[in-house]
Amino acid sequence: SHTTEYKIVPRGHFIKILRVLYFPFVTALNLNLLPRHYQYCHQGDSYATEVDEALKMLHIMVKDSAATSDEDWSFSTTPLNDFGKTIDDILLAFIRWSMVDNYHENPEDGNSCTLIGGINHPPSETEKINVSKAFRRLTAYQHWMQSVSPDLQDPPLTFQSIKSTLSIFSLHVSHDECERLVWFVNLGKTDLANLKSQSPRETTRMFVWIAHLLFLDEKAQTKGLIVVDDMADIGFWDYMTMLPIQVGISVDRFLISVTPLKAKNVVLMHRPKWAEIGYSLLSWFLTKKMKNRVTMVEKGQENDMMMKVVGGAKFIPIDFSDVEGLISKDIIAQHY
């Protein structure tokens, strides 16, 4: 039964504690859990000078892989129809992931953003697009989707099929003043009791749908992603048992190490004491640049900090936390 398969044992709790502590920071830094060969440029990599050329090259790599291996490159479990997207859109997301530079502090491309975290910047005219790097990340995506394919079929993954599970969570998505995509997570308005009664299959399906909503967004690809997490002073035990350990680790790996997303900043609000202690311990091992990728919001400073992070109330959903917001229908709600 699912209860036996996902039973949480003390060792599992320890693993999950470590995962919880590092998750916001590796998300902000894009420190991947995949082997290093997935992440970096290698000698012999193939490059393109234009996006259209890169897209054609990536199509050829996929076709060659399909012809010479047992890999399933049909993208049959990817919810393309639900988002009005094509396979080209999937490939383009990985090309853009390979293109953008997450670490330009003083870009010279004419684009700027004064909000915390800044924005992604494309390569200069003298730099080329590493298509092989995009293909490695795409291959990791394809492998992960295959690993959970039984959960994504019957019925096919659509908004209607995950709507009931999604209603348990308090998740919102919008664009900020710099056009970055912002993912709002509110644990205080999440139905934890109902969440724990959900099957691992339904929880996985919901997060896979959300992940595709995020990385298929053009602005997320070109400008970057901001994650705003209201922890709502959640208790340690509730947080540790919120998701089955295998589901939590699998979903984290998908979001951090597989999807073509580059988070510019992770914002943590209403942190419980145990989380503050955990961060204090972890901060000893973080560089200044690492710390700059995470924004800790102190109580009473929520509205002021959100102005600096996203640009003010008109970029914040009405239902998010106790922060002033004006968006009545966010990107997720537009699917209803």
Coordinates of C-alpha atoms in Angstrom, one line a residue:
S1 CA 0.0 0.0 0.0
H2 CA 1.0 3.6 -0.3
T3 CA 1.2 3.9 3.5
T4 CA 3.9 1.2 3.7
E5 CA 5.8 2.4 0.6
Y6 CA 6.1 6.0 1.8
K7 CA 6.4 5.4 5.5
I8 CA 8.7 8.0 7.1
V9 CA 11.4 6.5 9.4
P10 CA 13.8 8.4 11.6
R11 CA 16.6 8.3 9.0
G12 CA 14.1 9.6 6.5
H13 CA 13.4 12.6 8.8
F14 CA 17.1 13.4 9.0
I15 CA 17.4 13.3 5.2
K16 CA 14.4 15.5 4.9
I17 CA 15.7 18.0 7.4
L18 CA 18.9 18.4 5.3
R19 CA 16.8 18.7 2.2
V20 CA 14.6 21.4 3.7
L21 CA 17.6 23.4 4.9
Y22 CA 19.4 23.5 1.5
F23 CA 16.3 23.7 -0.8
P24 CA 15.9 27.5 -0.8
F25 CA 19.6 28.1 -1.3
V26 CA 20.2 25.6 -4.1
T27 CA 17.1 26.9 -5.8
A28 CA 18.4 30.4 -5.8
L29 CA 21.9 29.4 -6.8
N30 CA 20.9 26.7 -9.3
L31 CA 23.4 24.3 -7.6
N32 CA 22.2 21.1 -9.3
L33 CA 21.9 17.7 -7.8
L34 CA 22.7 16.2 -11.2
P35 CA 26.1 14.9 -12.2
R36 CA 28.5 17.7 -13.2
H37 CA 28.5 16.7 -16.8
Y38 CA 24.8 17.8 -17.1
Q39 CA 25.7 21.3 -16.0
Y40 CA 28.7 22.8 -17.6
C41 CA 30.4 23.3 -20.9
H42 CA 32.7 20.5 -22.2
Q43 CA 35.3 20.2 -24.8
G44 CA 33.7 19.1 -28.0
D45 CA 30.3 20.7 -27.2
S46 CA 28.3 21.9 -30.2
Y47 CA 27.5 25.7 -30.4
A48 CA 25.1 27.9 -32.4
T49 CA 25.2 31.6 -33.0
E50 CA 21.4 32.1 -33.4
V51 CA 18.4 30.7 -31.5
D52 CA 16.8 29.3 -34.7
E53 CA 20.0 27.5 -35.5
A54 CA 20.2 26.2 -32.0
L55 CA 16.6 24.9 -32.2
K56 CA 17.4 23.0 -35.4
M57 CA 20.5 21.5 -33.9
L58 CA 18.7 20.4 -30.8
H59 CA 16.0 18.7 -32.9
I60 CA 18.7 16.8 -34.7
M61 CA 20.2 15.7 -31.3
V62 CA 16.8 14.5 -30.1
K63 CA 16.2 12.6 -33.4
D64 CA 19.7 11.0 -33.3
S65 CA 19.1 9.9 -29.7
A66 CA 15.7 8.4 -30.6
A67 CA 17.2 6.5 -33.5
T68 CA 20.2 5.1 -31.6
S69 CA 18.7 4.3 -28.2
D70 CA 15.6 3.1 -26.4
E71 CA 14.9 6.6 -25.2
D72 CA 11.3 7.8 -25.5
W73 CA 11.4 11.2 -27.1
S74 CA 7.6 11.4 -27.8
F75 CA 6.9 13.9 -24.9
S76 CA 3.6 12.0 -24.6
T77 CA 3.3 12.8 -20.8
T78 CA 4.2 16.5 -21.2
P79 CA 1.0 18.6 -20.8
L80 CA 1.6 20.6 -24.1
N81 CA -2.1 20.9 -25.1
D82 CA -3.0 22.3 -21.7
F83 CA -0.7 25.2 -22.2
G84 CA -1.1 25.6 -25.9
K85 CA 2.5 24.7 -26.5
T86 CA 4.5 22.5 -28.9
I87 CA 7.6 20.4 -28.7
D88 CA 9.5 23.4 -30.1
D89 CA 8.4 25.4 -27.1
I90 CA 9.9 22.7 -24.8
L91 CA 13.2 22.7 -26.7
L92 CA 13.3 26.5 -26.8
A93 CA 13.0 26.6 -23.0
F94 CA 16.1 24.4 -22.6
I95 CA 18.0 26.5 -25.2
R96 CA 17.2 29.7 -23.3
W97 CA 18.2 28.0 -20.0
S98 CA 21.6 27.3 -21.6
M99 CA 21.9 30.8 -23.0
V100 CA 21.1 33.1 -20.1
D101 CA 23.8 34.2 -17.6
N102 CA 22.6 34.1 -14.0
Y103 CA 25.6 36.0 -12.7
H104 CA 25.9 39.3 -14.6
E105 CA 26.2 42.0 -11.9
N106 CA 26.7 44.9 -14.3
P107 CA 25.2 43.8 -17.7
E108 CA 26.0 45.7 -20.8
D109 CA 23.0 44.6 -22.9
G110 CA 20.8 47.6 -22.1
N111 CA 18.5 45.6 -19.8
S112 CA 18.3 46.4 -16.1
C113 CA 16.2 45.7 -13.1
T114 CA 16.5 47.4 -9.8
L115 CA 14.5 44.8 -7.9
I116 CA 16.2 42.4 -5.6
G117 CA 17.7 39.5 -7.6
G118 CA 18.0 41.3 -11.0
I119 CA 17.2 39.5 -14.2
N120 CA 18.7 37.0 -16.6
H121 CA 20.8 38.3 -19.4
P122 CA 21.4 36.7 -22.8
P123 CA 25.0 36.1 -24.1
S124 CA 26.8 39.0 -25.8
E125 CA 27.2 39.1 -29.5
T126 CA 30.6 37.4 -29.2
E127 CA 29.3 34.5 -27.1
K128 CA 27.7 31.4 -28.6
I129 CA 24.8 29.2 -27.5
N130 CA 25.9 25.8 -26.1
V131 CA 23.4 23.4 -27.6
S132 CA 25.0 20.3 -26.1
K133 CA 24.5 21.8 -22.6
A134 CA 20.8 22.3 -23.4
F135 CA 20.6 18.7 -24.7
R136 CA 22.1 17.3 -21.5
R137 CA 19.6 19.2 -19.4
L138 CA 16.8 18.1 -21.8
T139 CA 17.9 14.5 -21.4
A140 CA 17.7 14.8 -17.6
Y141 CA 14.2 16.1 -18.0
Q142 CA 13.2 13.3 -20.3
H143 CA 14.6 10.7 -18.0
W144 CA 12.8 12.1 -15.0
M145 CA 9.5 12.3 -16.9
Q146 CA 9.9 8.7 -17.9
S147 CA 10.6 7.7 -14.3
V148 CA 7.2 9.0 -13.2
S149 CA 5.3 8.3 -16.5
P150 CA 2.9 5.8 -14.9
D151 CA 1.7 8.6 -12.6
L152 CA 1.1 11.0 -15.5
Q153 CA -1.1 8.7 -17.5
D154 CA -4.7 7.6 -17.1
P155 CA -5.9 10.3 -17.1
P156 CA -3.5 12.6 -19.1
L157 CA -2.0 15.4 -17.1
T158 CA -4.2 18.5 -17.4
F159 CA -5.4 21.3 -15.2
Q160 CA -8.8 19.7 -14.8
S161 CA -7.2 16.5 -13.6
I162 CA -5.1 18.2 -10.8
K163 CA -7.5 20.9 -9.9
S164 CA -8.8 19.2 -6.7
T165 CA -5.2 18.6 -5.4
L166 CA -4.2 22.1 -6.4
S167 CA -7.1 23.6 -4.3
I168 CA -5.4 22.1 -1.2
F169 CA -2.4 24.3 -1.7
S170 CA -2.2 28.0 -1.6
L171 CA -0.1 28.7 -4.7
H172 CA -0.1 31.8 -6.9
V173 CA 1.9 32.9 -10.0
S174 CA 2.3 36.3 -11.5
H175 CA 4.8 38.6 -13.2
D176 CA 6.6 41.4 -11.3
E177 CA 7.7 44.9 -12.3
C178 CA 10.7 43.5 -14.1
E179 CA 8.5 40.9 -15.9
R180 CA 10.1 38.0 -14.0
L181 CA 7.8 35.2 -13.1
V182 CA 7.0 35.0 -9.4
W183 CA 5.8 31.9 -7.6
F184 CA 4.0 32.6 -4.3
V185 CA 3.8 29.7 -1.8
N186 CA 1.7 30.2 1.3
L187 CA 1.9 27.4 3.8
G188 CA -0.5 29.3 6.2
K189 CA -3.4 28.9 3.8
T190 CA -2.5 25.3 2.8
D191 CA -4.8 22.6 4.0
L192 CA -2.2 20.5 5.7
A193 CA -4.6 17.8 7.0
N194 CA -6.1 17.3 3.6
L195 CA -2.7 17.4 2.0
K196 CA -1.4 14.5 4.1
S197 CA -4.4 12.5 2.9
Q198 CA -3.5 12.9 -0.7
S199 CA -1.9 10.0 -2.6
P200 CA 1.7 10.4 -3.6
R201 CA 0.6 10.0 -7.2
E202 CA -1.8 13.0 -7.1
T203 CA 0.7 15.2 -5.3
T204 CA 3.4 14.4 -7.9
R205 CA 1.0 15.1 -10.8
M206 CA 0.1 18.5 -9.3
F207 CA 3.7 19.6 -8.9
V208 CA 4.6 18.4 -12.4
W209 CA 1.8 20.5 -13.8
I210 CA 2.9 23.6 -11.8
A211 CA 6.6 23.1 -12.9
H212 CA 5.5 23.1 -16.6
L213 CA 3.4 26.2 -16.0
L214 CA 6.6 27.9 -14.6
F215 CA 9.2 26.9 -17.1
L216 CA 7.0 27.2 -20.2
D217 CA 6.5 30.9 -19.3
E218 CA 8.5 33.0 -21.8
K219 CA 9.3 35.6 -19.1
A220 CA 10.5 33.0 -16.7
Q221 CA 12.9 31.8 -19.4
T222 CA 14.2 35.2 -20.4
K223 CA 14.0 37.2 -17.2
G224 CA 14.1 34.6 -14.4
L225 CA 12.1 33.2 -11.5
I226 CA 11.4 34.6 -8.0
V227 CA 10.1 32.3 -5.3
V228 CA 8.2 33.9 -2.4
D229 CA 7.6 31.4 0.4
D230 CA 5.4 32.4 3.4
M231 CA 6.3 29.7 6.0
A232 CA 3.6 31.0 8.3
D233 CA 5.5 29.9 11.4
I234 CA 4.7 26.3 10.6
G235 CA 5.6 23.7 13.2
F236 CA 8.6 21.5 12.7
W237 CA 6.6 18.3 12.7
D238 CA 4.0 19.6 10.3
Y239 CA 6.7 20.7 7.9
M240 CA 8.6 17.4 8.1
T241 CA 5.5 15.3 7.5
M242 CA 3.8 17.5 4.9
L243 CA 4.9 15.4 2.0
P244 CA 6.1 11.7 1.9
I245 CA 9.8 11.7 1.9
Q246 CA 10.2 10.1 -1.5
V247 CA 7.7 12.5 -3.1
G248 CA 9.5 15.5 -1.6
I249 CA 12.9 14.5 -2.7
S250 CA 11.7 13.5 -6.2
V251 CA 9.8 16.8 -6.7
D252 CA 12.7 18.9 -5.4
R253 CA 15.1 17.2 -7.8
F254 CA 12.7 17.9 -10.7
L255 CA 12.3 21.6 -9.8
I256 CA 15.9 22.2 -9.0
S257 CA 17.9 19.9 -11.2
V258 CA 15.8 19.0 -14.2
T259 CA 13.5 21.9 -15.2
P260 CA 15.0 24.8 -17.3
L261 CA 14.5 27.4 -14.6
K262 CA 16.9 29.9 -13.2
A263 CA 15.8 31.4 -9.9
K264 CA 17.0 34.9 -9.2
N265 CA 16.0 35.0 -5.6
V266 CA 14.1 33.1 -2.9
V267 CA 12.2 35.1 -0.3
L268 CA 11.3 33.5 3.0
M269 CA 8.6 35.2 5.2
H270 CA 7.3 34.3 8.7
R271 CA 10.0 31.8 9.4
P272 CA 9.5 29.6 12.4
K273 CA 12.3 29.5 15.0
W274 CA 13.5 26.1 13.9
A275 CA 14.1 27.3 10.4
E276 CA 16.0 30.4 11.6
I277 CA 18.2 28.1 13.7
G278 CA 18.8 25.9 10.6
Y279 CA 19.7 28.9 8.5
S280 CA 22.1 30.3 11.1
L281 CA 23.9 27.0 11.1
L282 CA 24.0 26.7 7.3
S283 CA 25.1 30.4 6.9
W284 CA 28.5 29.5 8.1
F285 CA 29.1 27.6 4.8
L286 CA 27.5 30.2 2.5
T287 CA 29.5 32.8 0.5
K288 CA 28.3 36.4 0.2
K289 CA 27.0 35.7 -3.2
M290 CA 25.0 32.7 -1.9
K291 CA 23.5 34.8 0.8
N292 CA 22.5 37.4 -1.6
R293 CA 20.4 34.9 -3.5
V294 CA 18.1 34.5 -0.4
T295 CA 16.0 37.3 1.1
M296 CA 14.9 36.9 4.7
V297 CA 11.9 39.1 5.5
E298 CA 11.6 40.2 9.1
K299 CA 8.2 40.5 10.7
G300 CA 6.6 43.9 10.2
Q301 CA 8.7 44.5 7.1
E302 CA 6.6 42.4 4.7
N303 CA 5.1 45.2 2.6
D304 CA 8.3 47.2 2.4
M305 CA 10.4 44.2 1.3
M306 CA 7.8 43.0 -1.2
M307 CA 8.1 46.5 -2.8
K308 CA 11.8 45.8 -3.2
V309 CA 11.3 42.3 -4.4
V310 CA 8.4 42.4 -6.9
G311 CA 7.6 46.1 -7.2
G312 CA 4.5 46.5 -5.0
A313 CA 0.9 45.5 -4.4
K314 CA -0.2 45.5 -8.1
F315 CA 2.2 42.5 -8.6
I316 CA 1.0 40.5 -5.6
P317 CA -2.1 38.3 -5.4
I318 CA -4.9 39.5 -3.1
D319 CA -5.0 36.2 -1.2
F320 CA -1.3 35.9 -0.5
S321 CA -0.3 36.1 3.2
D322 CA -1.0 39.3 5.1
V323 CA 0.9 41.4 2.4
E324 CA -1.0 44.0 0.5
G325 CA -1.9 42.6 -3.0
L326 CA -4.2 43.8 -5.8
I327 CA -4.1 40.8 -8.3
S328 CA -7.6 39.2 -8.2
K329 CA -6.9 36.6 -10.9
D330 CA -3.3 35.3 -11.1
I331 CA -1.9 33.1 -13.9
I332 CA -3.1 29.8 -12.3
A333 CA -6.6 31.2 -11.8
Q334 CA -6.8 32.0 -15.5
H335 CA -7.0 28.2 -16.2
Y336 CA -10.3 27.9 -14.3

